[in-house]
Amino acid sequence: MTAGPRVVVHPDKQSLADAAAARLVTAVLDAQTRNPEAQVALTGGSMGSAIIASLARTPGRSAVDWSRVRVWWGDERYLPAGDADRNDTQNDEAGLSVLGLDPAKVHRVAGPEASASAEASADAYAQTIRQHGQKAWDVVLFGVGPDGHVASLFPHHPAQRQTDAIAVAVHDSPKPPPDRVSLTFECFERSHEVWFLVAGGDKAEAVAAALAPGADRWDVPAAGPRGTDATLWLVDTDAASALDRAALD
Ligand SMILES: O=C1O[C@H](COP(=O)(O)O)[C@@H](O)[C@H](O)[C@H]1O
């Protein structure tokens, strides 16, 4: 069973990031009452860094035992460690280190300097998830591209159709860089909570398309992932502008 999408509209990008950060603190605390460790999958892009920056500033973060949080990425651009275009680098620059995570529990996707190919990196990441992952992610964060992509699962891209795998190599990505590693839809199915964080008018059509009844993930990947407990669309007013607001209230 999965939870149908629920939309929460915030006035602007900053208040969305701040509210999502506060929500994440609560979700992590809850997860740590269920299990020894909380499992969180981070995301890149504009909102992926915005939530980390807000988290690093929120006083409520001190309530969490961050040494009991295991951090993953839903996708990574297949670039060398430290490259400014990597999702983890952008999250680091936003303040990830301020949280006090245990570096051994921060699971980064290997880049070309540490793996023979994106395929080898995807296999190694899947292996690490098998070793350390619990039965399900507690929270998976997604940004959404203007084309409706999530993680590195793009519309009409064959990597979307990979089954029987936790992680997949993505080549010829329509958004640079061309080579990436992404977790699969199959893997994201094991999520308690899935949160889409979306700000900006350039994302409005993608948000409306993903939330349209009967939306197909092949056309709009963001229509795919759902949590077993919650599927939250945390959006700002601009990103919500193509939604039928009457239907949201
Ligand atoms: O390439 C990617 O894009 C999305 C969204 O990025 P944005 O800058 O349009 O917000 C991101 O969530 C994803 O993780 C990433 O690799």
Short mmCIF file of C-alpha atoms and ligand atoms in Angstrom, two decimals:
data_model
loop_
_atom_site.label_atom_id
_atom_site.label_comp_id
_atom_site.label_asym_id
_atom_site.label_seq_id
_atom_site.Cartn_x
_atom_site.Cartn_y
_atom_site.Cartn_z
CA MET A 1 0.00 0.00 0.00
CA THR A 2 1.24 3.50 -0.77
CA ALA A 3 0.02 6.90 0.39
CA GLY A 4 -1.54 9.22 -2.18
CA PRO A 5 0.09 12.60 -2.71
CA ARG A 6 -0.65 15.49 -0.34
CA VAL A 7 0.30 19.02 -1.35
CA VAL A 8 1.51 21.68 1.08
CA VAL A 9 1.96 25.15 -0.39
CA HIS A 10 4.43 27.62 1.14
CA PRO A 11 4.65 31.31 0.27
CA ASP A 12 8.16 31.20 -1.19
CA LYS A 13 11.30 29.10 -1.63
CA GLN A 14 12.91 30.13 1.66
CA SER A 15 9.87 29.41 3.81
CA LEU A 16 9.47 26.11 1.99
CA ALA A 17 13.09 25.17 2.75
CA ASP A 18 12.77 26.23 6.40
CA ALA A 19 9.50 24.33 6.91
CA ALA A 20 10.88 21.22 5.18
CA ALA A 21 13.99 21.34 7.40
CA ALA A 22 11.83 21.53 10.54
CA ARG A 23 9.69 18.68 9.21
CA LEU A 24 12.82 16.62 8.56
CA VAL A 25 14.01 17.08 12.15
CA THR A 26 10.67 15.69 13.37
CA ALA A 27 10.70 12.82 10.87
CA VAL A 28 14.24 11.83 11.86
CA LEU A 29 13.35 11.92 15.57
CA ASP A 30 10.33 9.71 14.87
CA ALA A 31 12.43 7.30 12.80
CA GLN A 32 14.96 7.01 15.62
CA THR A 33 12.23 5.91 18.00
CA ARG A 34 11.37 3.06 15.59
CA ASN A 35 14.92 2.00 14.73
CA PRO A 36 18.44 2.59 16.02
CA GLU A 37 19.26 4.60 12.90
CA ALA A 38 17.26 6.89 10.64
CA GLN A 39 17.82 6.41 6.90
CA VAL A 40 17.55 9.54 4.78
CA ALA A 41 18.13 9.94 1.04
CA LEU A 42 19.18 13.44 0.03
CA THR A 43 18.83 15.14 -3.31
CA GLY A 44 20.72 17.67 -5.38
CA GLY A 45 19.59 20.69 -7.31
CA SER A 46 18.25 23.95 -6.00
CA MET A 47 15.98 22.62 -3.25
CA GLY A 48 18.36 19.83 -2.25
CA SER A 49 20.87 22.40 -1.10
CA ALA A 50 18.25 24.84 0.21
CA ILE A 51 16.91 22.29 2.74
CA ILE A 52 20.44 21.48 3.96
CA ALA A 53 21.21 25.19 4.41
CA SER A 54 17.99 25.61 6.42
CA LEU A 55 18.72 22.46 8.45
CA ALA A 56 22.18 23.76 9.30
CA ARG A 57 20.59 26.93 10.70
CA THR A 58 17.55 25.53 12.47
CA PRO A 59 18.03 25.43 16.27
CA GLY A 60 15.72 22.38 16.44
CA ARG A 61 18.39 20.24 14.79
CA SER A 62 20.15 19.80 18.16
CA ALA A 63 17.27 17.53 19.27
CA VAL A 64 18.50 14.87 16.82
CA ASP A 65 21.33 12.45 17.49
CA TRP A 66 22.93 12.90 14.07
CA SER A 67 25.42 10.11 14.74
CA ARG A 68 22.41 7.79 14.36
CA VAL A 69 21.42 9.09 10.94
CA ARG A 70 22.59 7.27 7.81
CA VAL A 71 22.70 9.50 4.76
CA TRP A 72 22.43 8.46 1.12
CA TRP A 73 21.84 10.17 -2.20
CA GLY A 74 18.95 9.32 -4.52
CA ASP A 75 21.25 10.11 -7.41
CA GLU A 76 24.66 11.51 -8.20
CA ARG A 77 26.28 13.09 -11.19
CA TYR A 78 29.16 10.78 -12.20
CA LEU A 79 31.95 13.29 -11.62
CA PRO A 80 35.07 13.22 -9.43
CA ALA A 81 34.71 13.70 -5.67
CA GLY A 82 34.59 17.38 -4.85
CA ASP A 83 33.43 18.46 -8.31
CA ALA A 84 31.22 21.53 -7.92
CA ASP A 85 28.46 19.89 -10.00
CA ARG A 86 28.14 16.83 -7.79
CA ASN A 87 25.03 16.71 -5.63
CA ASP A 88 27.03 15.76 -2.53
CA THR A 89 29.47 18.65 -3.06
CA GLN A 90 26.57 21.08 -3.30
CA ASN A 91 25.02 19.61 -0.15
CA ASP A 92 28.41 19.87 1.59
CA GLU A 93 28.72 23.50 0.58
CA ALA A 94 25.23 24.15 1.92
CA GLY A 95 26.38 23.03 5.39
CA LEU A 96 25.97 19.24 5.68
CA SER A 97 29.06 19.02 7.91
CA VAL A 98 27.46 21.33 10.52
CA LEU A 99 24.99 18.61 11.46
CA GLY A 100 27.53 16.35 13.14
CA LEU A 101 26.93 13.25 11.03
CA ASP A 102 29.22 10.27 11.42
CA PRO A 103 31.34 10.36 8.20
CA ALA A 104 31.21 6.55 8.10
CA LYS A 105 27.43 6.82 7.74
CA VAL A 106 27.48 9.34 4.90
CA HIS A 107 27.33 7.14 1.80
CA ARG A 108 28.57 8.92 -1.30
CA VAL A 109 28.38 7.55 -4.83
CA ALA A 110 31.85 6.80 -6.22
CA GLY A 111 32.99 9.03 -9.07
CA PRO A 112 35.25 8.17 -12.02
CA GLU A 113 38.41 8.54 -9.93
CA ALA A 114 37.24 5.71 -7.66
CA SER A 115 35.31 3.41 -10.00
CA ALA A 116 35.85 1.95 -13.47
CA SER A 117 32.51 3.12 -14.87
CA ALA A 118 29.11 4.48 -13.86
CA GLU A 119 27.90 0.86 -13.95
CA ALA A 120 30.59 -0.19 -11.46
CA SER A 121 29.74 2.77 -9.26
CA ALA A 122 26.01 1.89 -9.36
CA ASP A 123 26.79 -1.74 -8.46
CA ALA A 124 29.04 -0.68 -5.58
CA TYR A 125 26.40 1.71 -4.25
CA ALA A 126 23.73 -1.00 -4.46
CA GLN A 127 26.04 -3.30 -2.55
CA THR A 128 26.55 -0.69 0.20
CA ILE A 129 22.78 -0.20 0.44
CA ARG A 130 22.33 -3.96 0.80
CA GLN A 131 24.95 -3.98 3.56
CA HIS A 132 23.77 -0.99 5.58
CA GLY A 133 20.25 -0.17 4.46
CA GLN A 134 17.40 -1.16 6.66
CA LYS A 135 14.17 -2.45 5.19
CA ALA A 136 13.05 0.97 4.02
CA TRP A 137 14.15 4.57 3.74
CA ASP A 138 12.58 6.75 6.40
CA VAL A 139 12.57 9.85 4.22
CA VAL A 140 13.52 10.24 0.58
CA LEU A 141 13.91 13.82 -0.68
CA PHE A 142 13.41 14.65 -4.33
CA GLY A 143 13.91 17.81 -6.33
CA VAL A 144 11.92 17.92 -9.56
CA GLY A 145 13.29 19.21 -12.86
CA PRO A 146 11.20 21.37 -15.20
CA ASP A 147 10.91 18.24 -17.40
CA GLY A 148 9.49 16.26 -14.46
CA HIS A 149 12.61 14.22 -13.74
CA VAL A 150 13.40 13.00 -10.24
CA ALA A 151 16.81 11.76 -9.08
CA SER A 152 18.41 10.90 -12.46
CA LEU A 153 15.29 9.23 -13.86
CA PHE A 154 14.36 11.28 -16.92
CA PRO A 155 11.25 11.21 -19.12
CA HIS A 156 11.43 8.46 -21.76
CA HIS A 157 14.95 7.48 -20.73
CA PRO A 158 15.63 3.70 -20.73
CA ALA A 159 17.30 3.85 -17.29
CA GLN A 160 13.80 4.37 -15.88
CA ARG A 161 12.87 0.87 -16.99
CA GLN A 162 15.66 -0.88 -15.12
CA THR A 163 14.13 -3.54 -12.92
CA ASP A 164 15.70 -5.93 -10.45
CA ALA A 165 18.30 -3.35 -9.46
CA ILE A 166 18.80 -0.95 -6.60
CA ALA A 167 20.92 1.53 -8.55
CA VAL A 168 21.48 2.11 -12.24
CA ALA A 169 24.01 3.87 -14.47
CA VAL A 170 22.48 6.63 -16.55
CA HIS A 171 24.12 7.74 -19.80
CA ASP A 172 23.07 10.44 -22.28
CA SER A 173 21.22 12.33 -19.60
CA PRO A 174 19.30 15.18 -21.23
CA LYS A 175 20.56 17.42 -18.42
CA PRO A 176 24.35 17.74 -18.01
CA PRO A 177 26.44 16.00 -17.01
CA PRO A 178 25.56 13.07 -19.31
CA ASP A 179 26.74 10.29 -16.96
CA ARG A 180 25.03 9.68 -13.67
CA VAL A 181 24.09 7.05 -11.11
CA SER A 182 20.53 6.85 -9.86
CA LEU A 183 18.55 4.72 -7.49
CA THR A 184 15.70 2.98 -9.33
CA PHE A 185 11.95 3.28 -8.95
CA GLU A 186 12.04 -0.23 -7.50
CA CYS A 187 14.41 0.95 -4.81
CA PHE A 188 12.38 4.09 -4.05
CA GLU A 189 9.33 1.86 -3.50
CA ARG A 190 10.87 0.97 -0.13
CA SER A 191 10.26 4.41 1.39
CA HIS A 192 8.16 5.32 4.39
CA GLU A 193 7.99 8.96 3.35
CA VAL A 194 8.68 10.54 -0.01
CA TRP A 195 8.96 14.33 -0.16
CA PHE A 196 9.10 16.37 -3.33
CA LEU A 197 10.58 19.82 -2.72
CA VAL A 198 9.74 22.18 -5.55
CA ALA A 199 10.07 25.95 -5.92
CA GLY A 200 9.73 28.26 -8.88
CA GLY A 201 7.36 28.96 -11.74
CA ASP A 202 9.54 27.01 -14.18
CA LYS A 203 8.48 23.84 -12.32
CA ALA A 204 4.73 24.60 -12.28
CA GLU A 205 3.86 22.52 -15.36
CA ALA A 206 5.91 19.56 -14.11
CA VAL A 207 4.16 19.68 -10.72
CA ALA A 208 0.73 19.79 -12.34
CA ALA A 209 1.63 16.98 -14.76
CA ALA A 210 2.96 14.74 -11.98
CA LEU A 211 -0.14 15.28 -9.87
CA ALA A 212 -2.64 14.88 -12.73
CA PRO A 213 -4.87 11.83 -12.28
CA GLY A 214 -3.44 8.87 -14.19
CA ALA A 215 -0.05 10.52 -14.75
CA ASP A 216 2.45 8.03 -16.20
CA ARG A 217 5.96 8.00 -14.74
CA TRP A 218 7.40 7.18 -18.17
CA ASP A 219 6.27 10.67 -19.26
CA VAL A 220 6.63 12.38 -15.88
CA PRO A 221 9.02 10.47 -13.59
CA ALA A 222 7.93 12.56 -10.60
CA ALA A 223 4.56 10.80 -10.81
CA GLY A 224 6.29 7.54 -9.84
CA PRO A 225 7.69 7.46 -6.32
CA ARG A 226 5.28 7.12 -3.42
CA GLY A 227 5.86 6.49 0.25
CA THR A 228 4.08 3.80 2.22
CA ASP A 229 3.27 6.32 4.97
CA ALA A 230 3.33 9.68 3.18
CA THR A 231 3.89 11.23 -0.23
CA LEU A 232 4.31 14.94 0.30
CA TRP A 233 4.57 17.64 -2.31
CA LEU A 234 6.14 20.58 -0.48
CA VAL A 235 5.94 23.40 -2.99
CA ASP A 236 6.02 27.18 -3.12
CA THR A 237 3.25 29.32 -4.55
CA ASP A 238 4.96 29.66 -7.93
CA ALA A 239 5.48 25.92 -8.32
CA ALA A 240 1.82 25.39 -7.35
CA SER A 241 0.55 27.96 -9.83
CA ALA A 242 -0.65 25.46 -12.44
CA LEU A 243 -2.49 23.32 -9.88
CA ASP A 244 -6.20 23.59 -9.38
CA ARG A 245 -6.00 25.37 -6.00
CA ALA A 246 -9.67 24.70 -5.29
CA ALA A 247 -8.93 20.97 -5.38
CA LEU A 248 -6.13 21.40 -2.83
CA ASP A 249 -8.26 22.96 -0.09
O1 LIG B 1 20.04 16.92 -11.97
C1 LIG B 1 19.31 16.90 -11.00
O2 LIG B 1 18.23 17.74 -10.95
C2 LIG B 1 17.24 17.69 -9.94
C3 LIG B 1 16.51 19.03 -9.82
O3 LIG B 1 17.40 20.12 -9.93
P1 LIG B 1 16.91 21.65 -9.92
O4 LIG B 1 18.17 22.44 -9.90
O5 LIG B 1 16.08 21.86 -11.14
O6 LIG B 1 16.12 21.84 -8.67
C4 LIG B 1 17.79 17.13 -8.65
O7 LIG B 1 16.81 16.95 -7.70
C5 LIG B 1 18.52 15.82 -8.93
O8 LIG B 1 18.93 15.20 -7.73
C6 LIG B 1 19.65 16.08 -9.83
O9 LIG B 1 20.66 15.20 -10.00
#
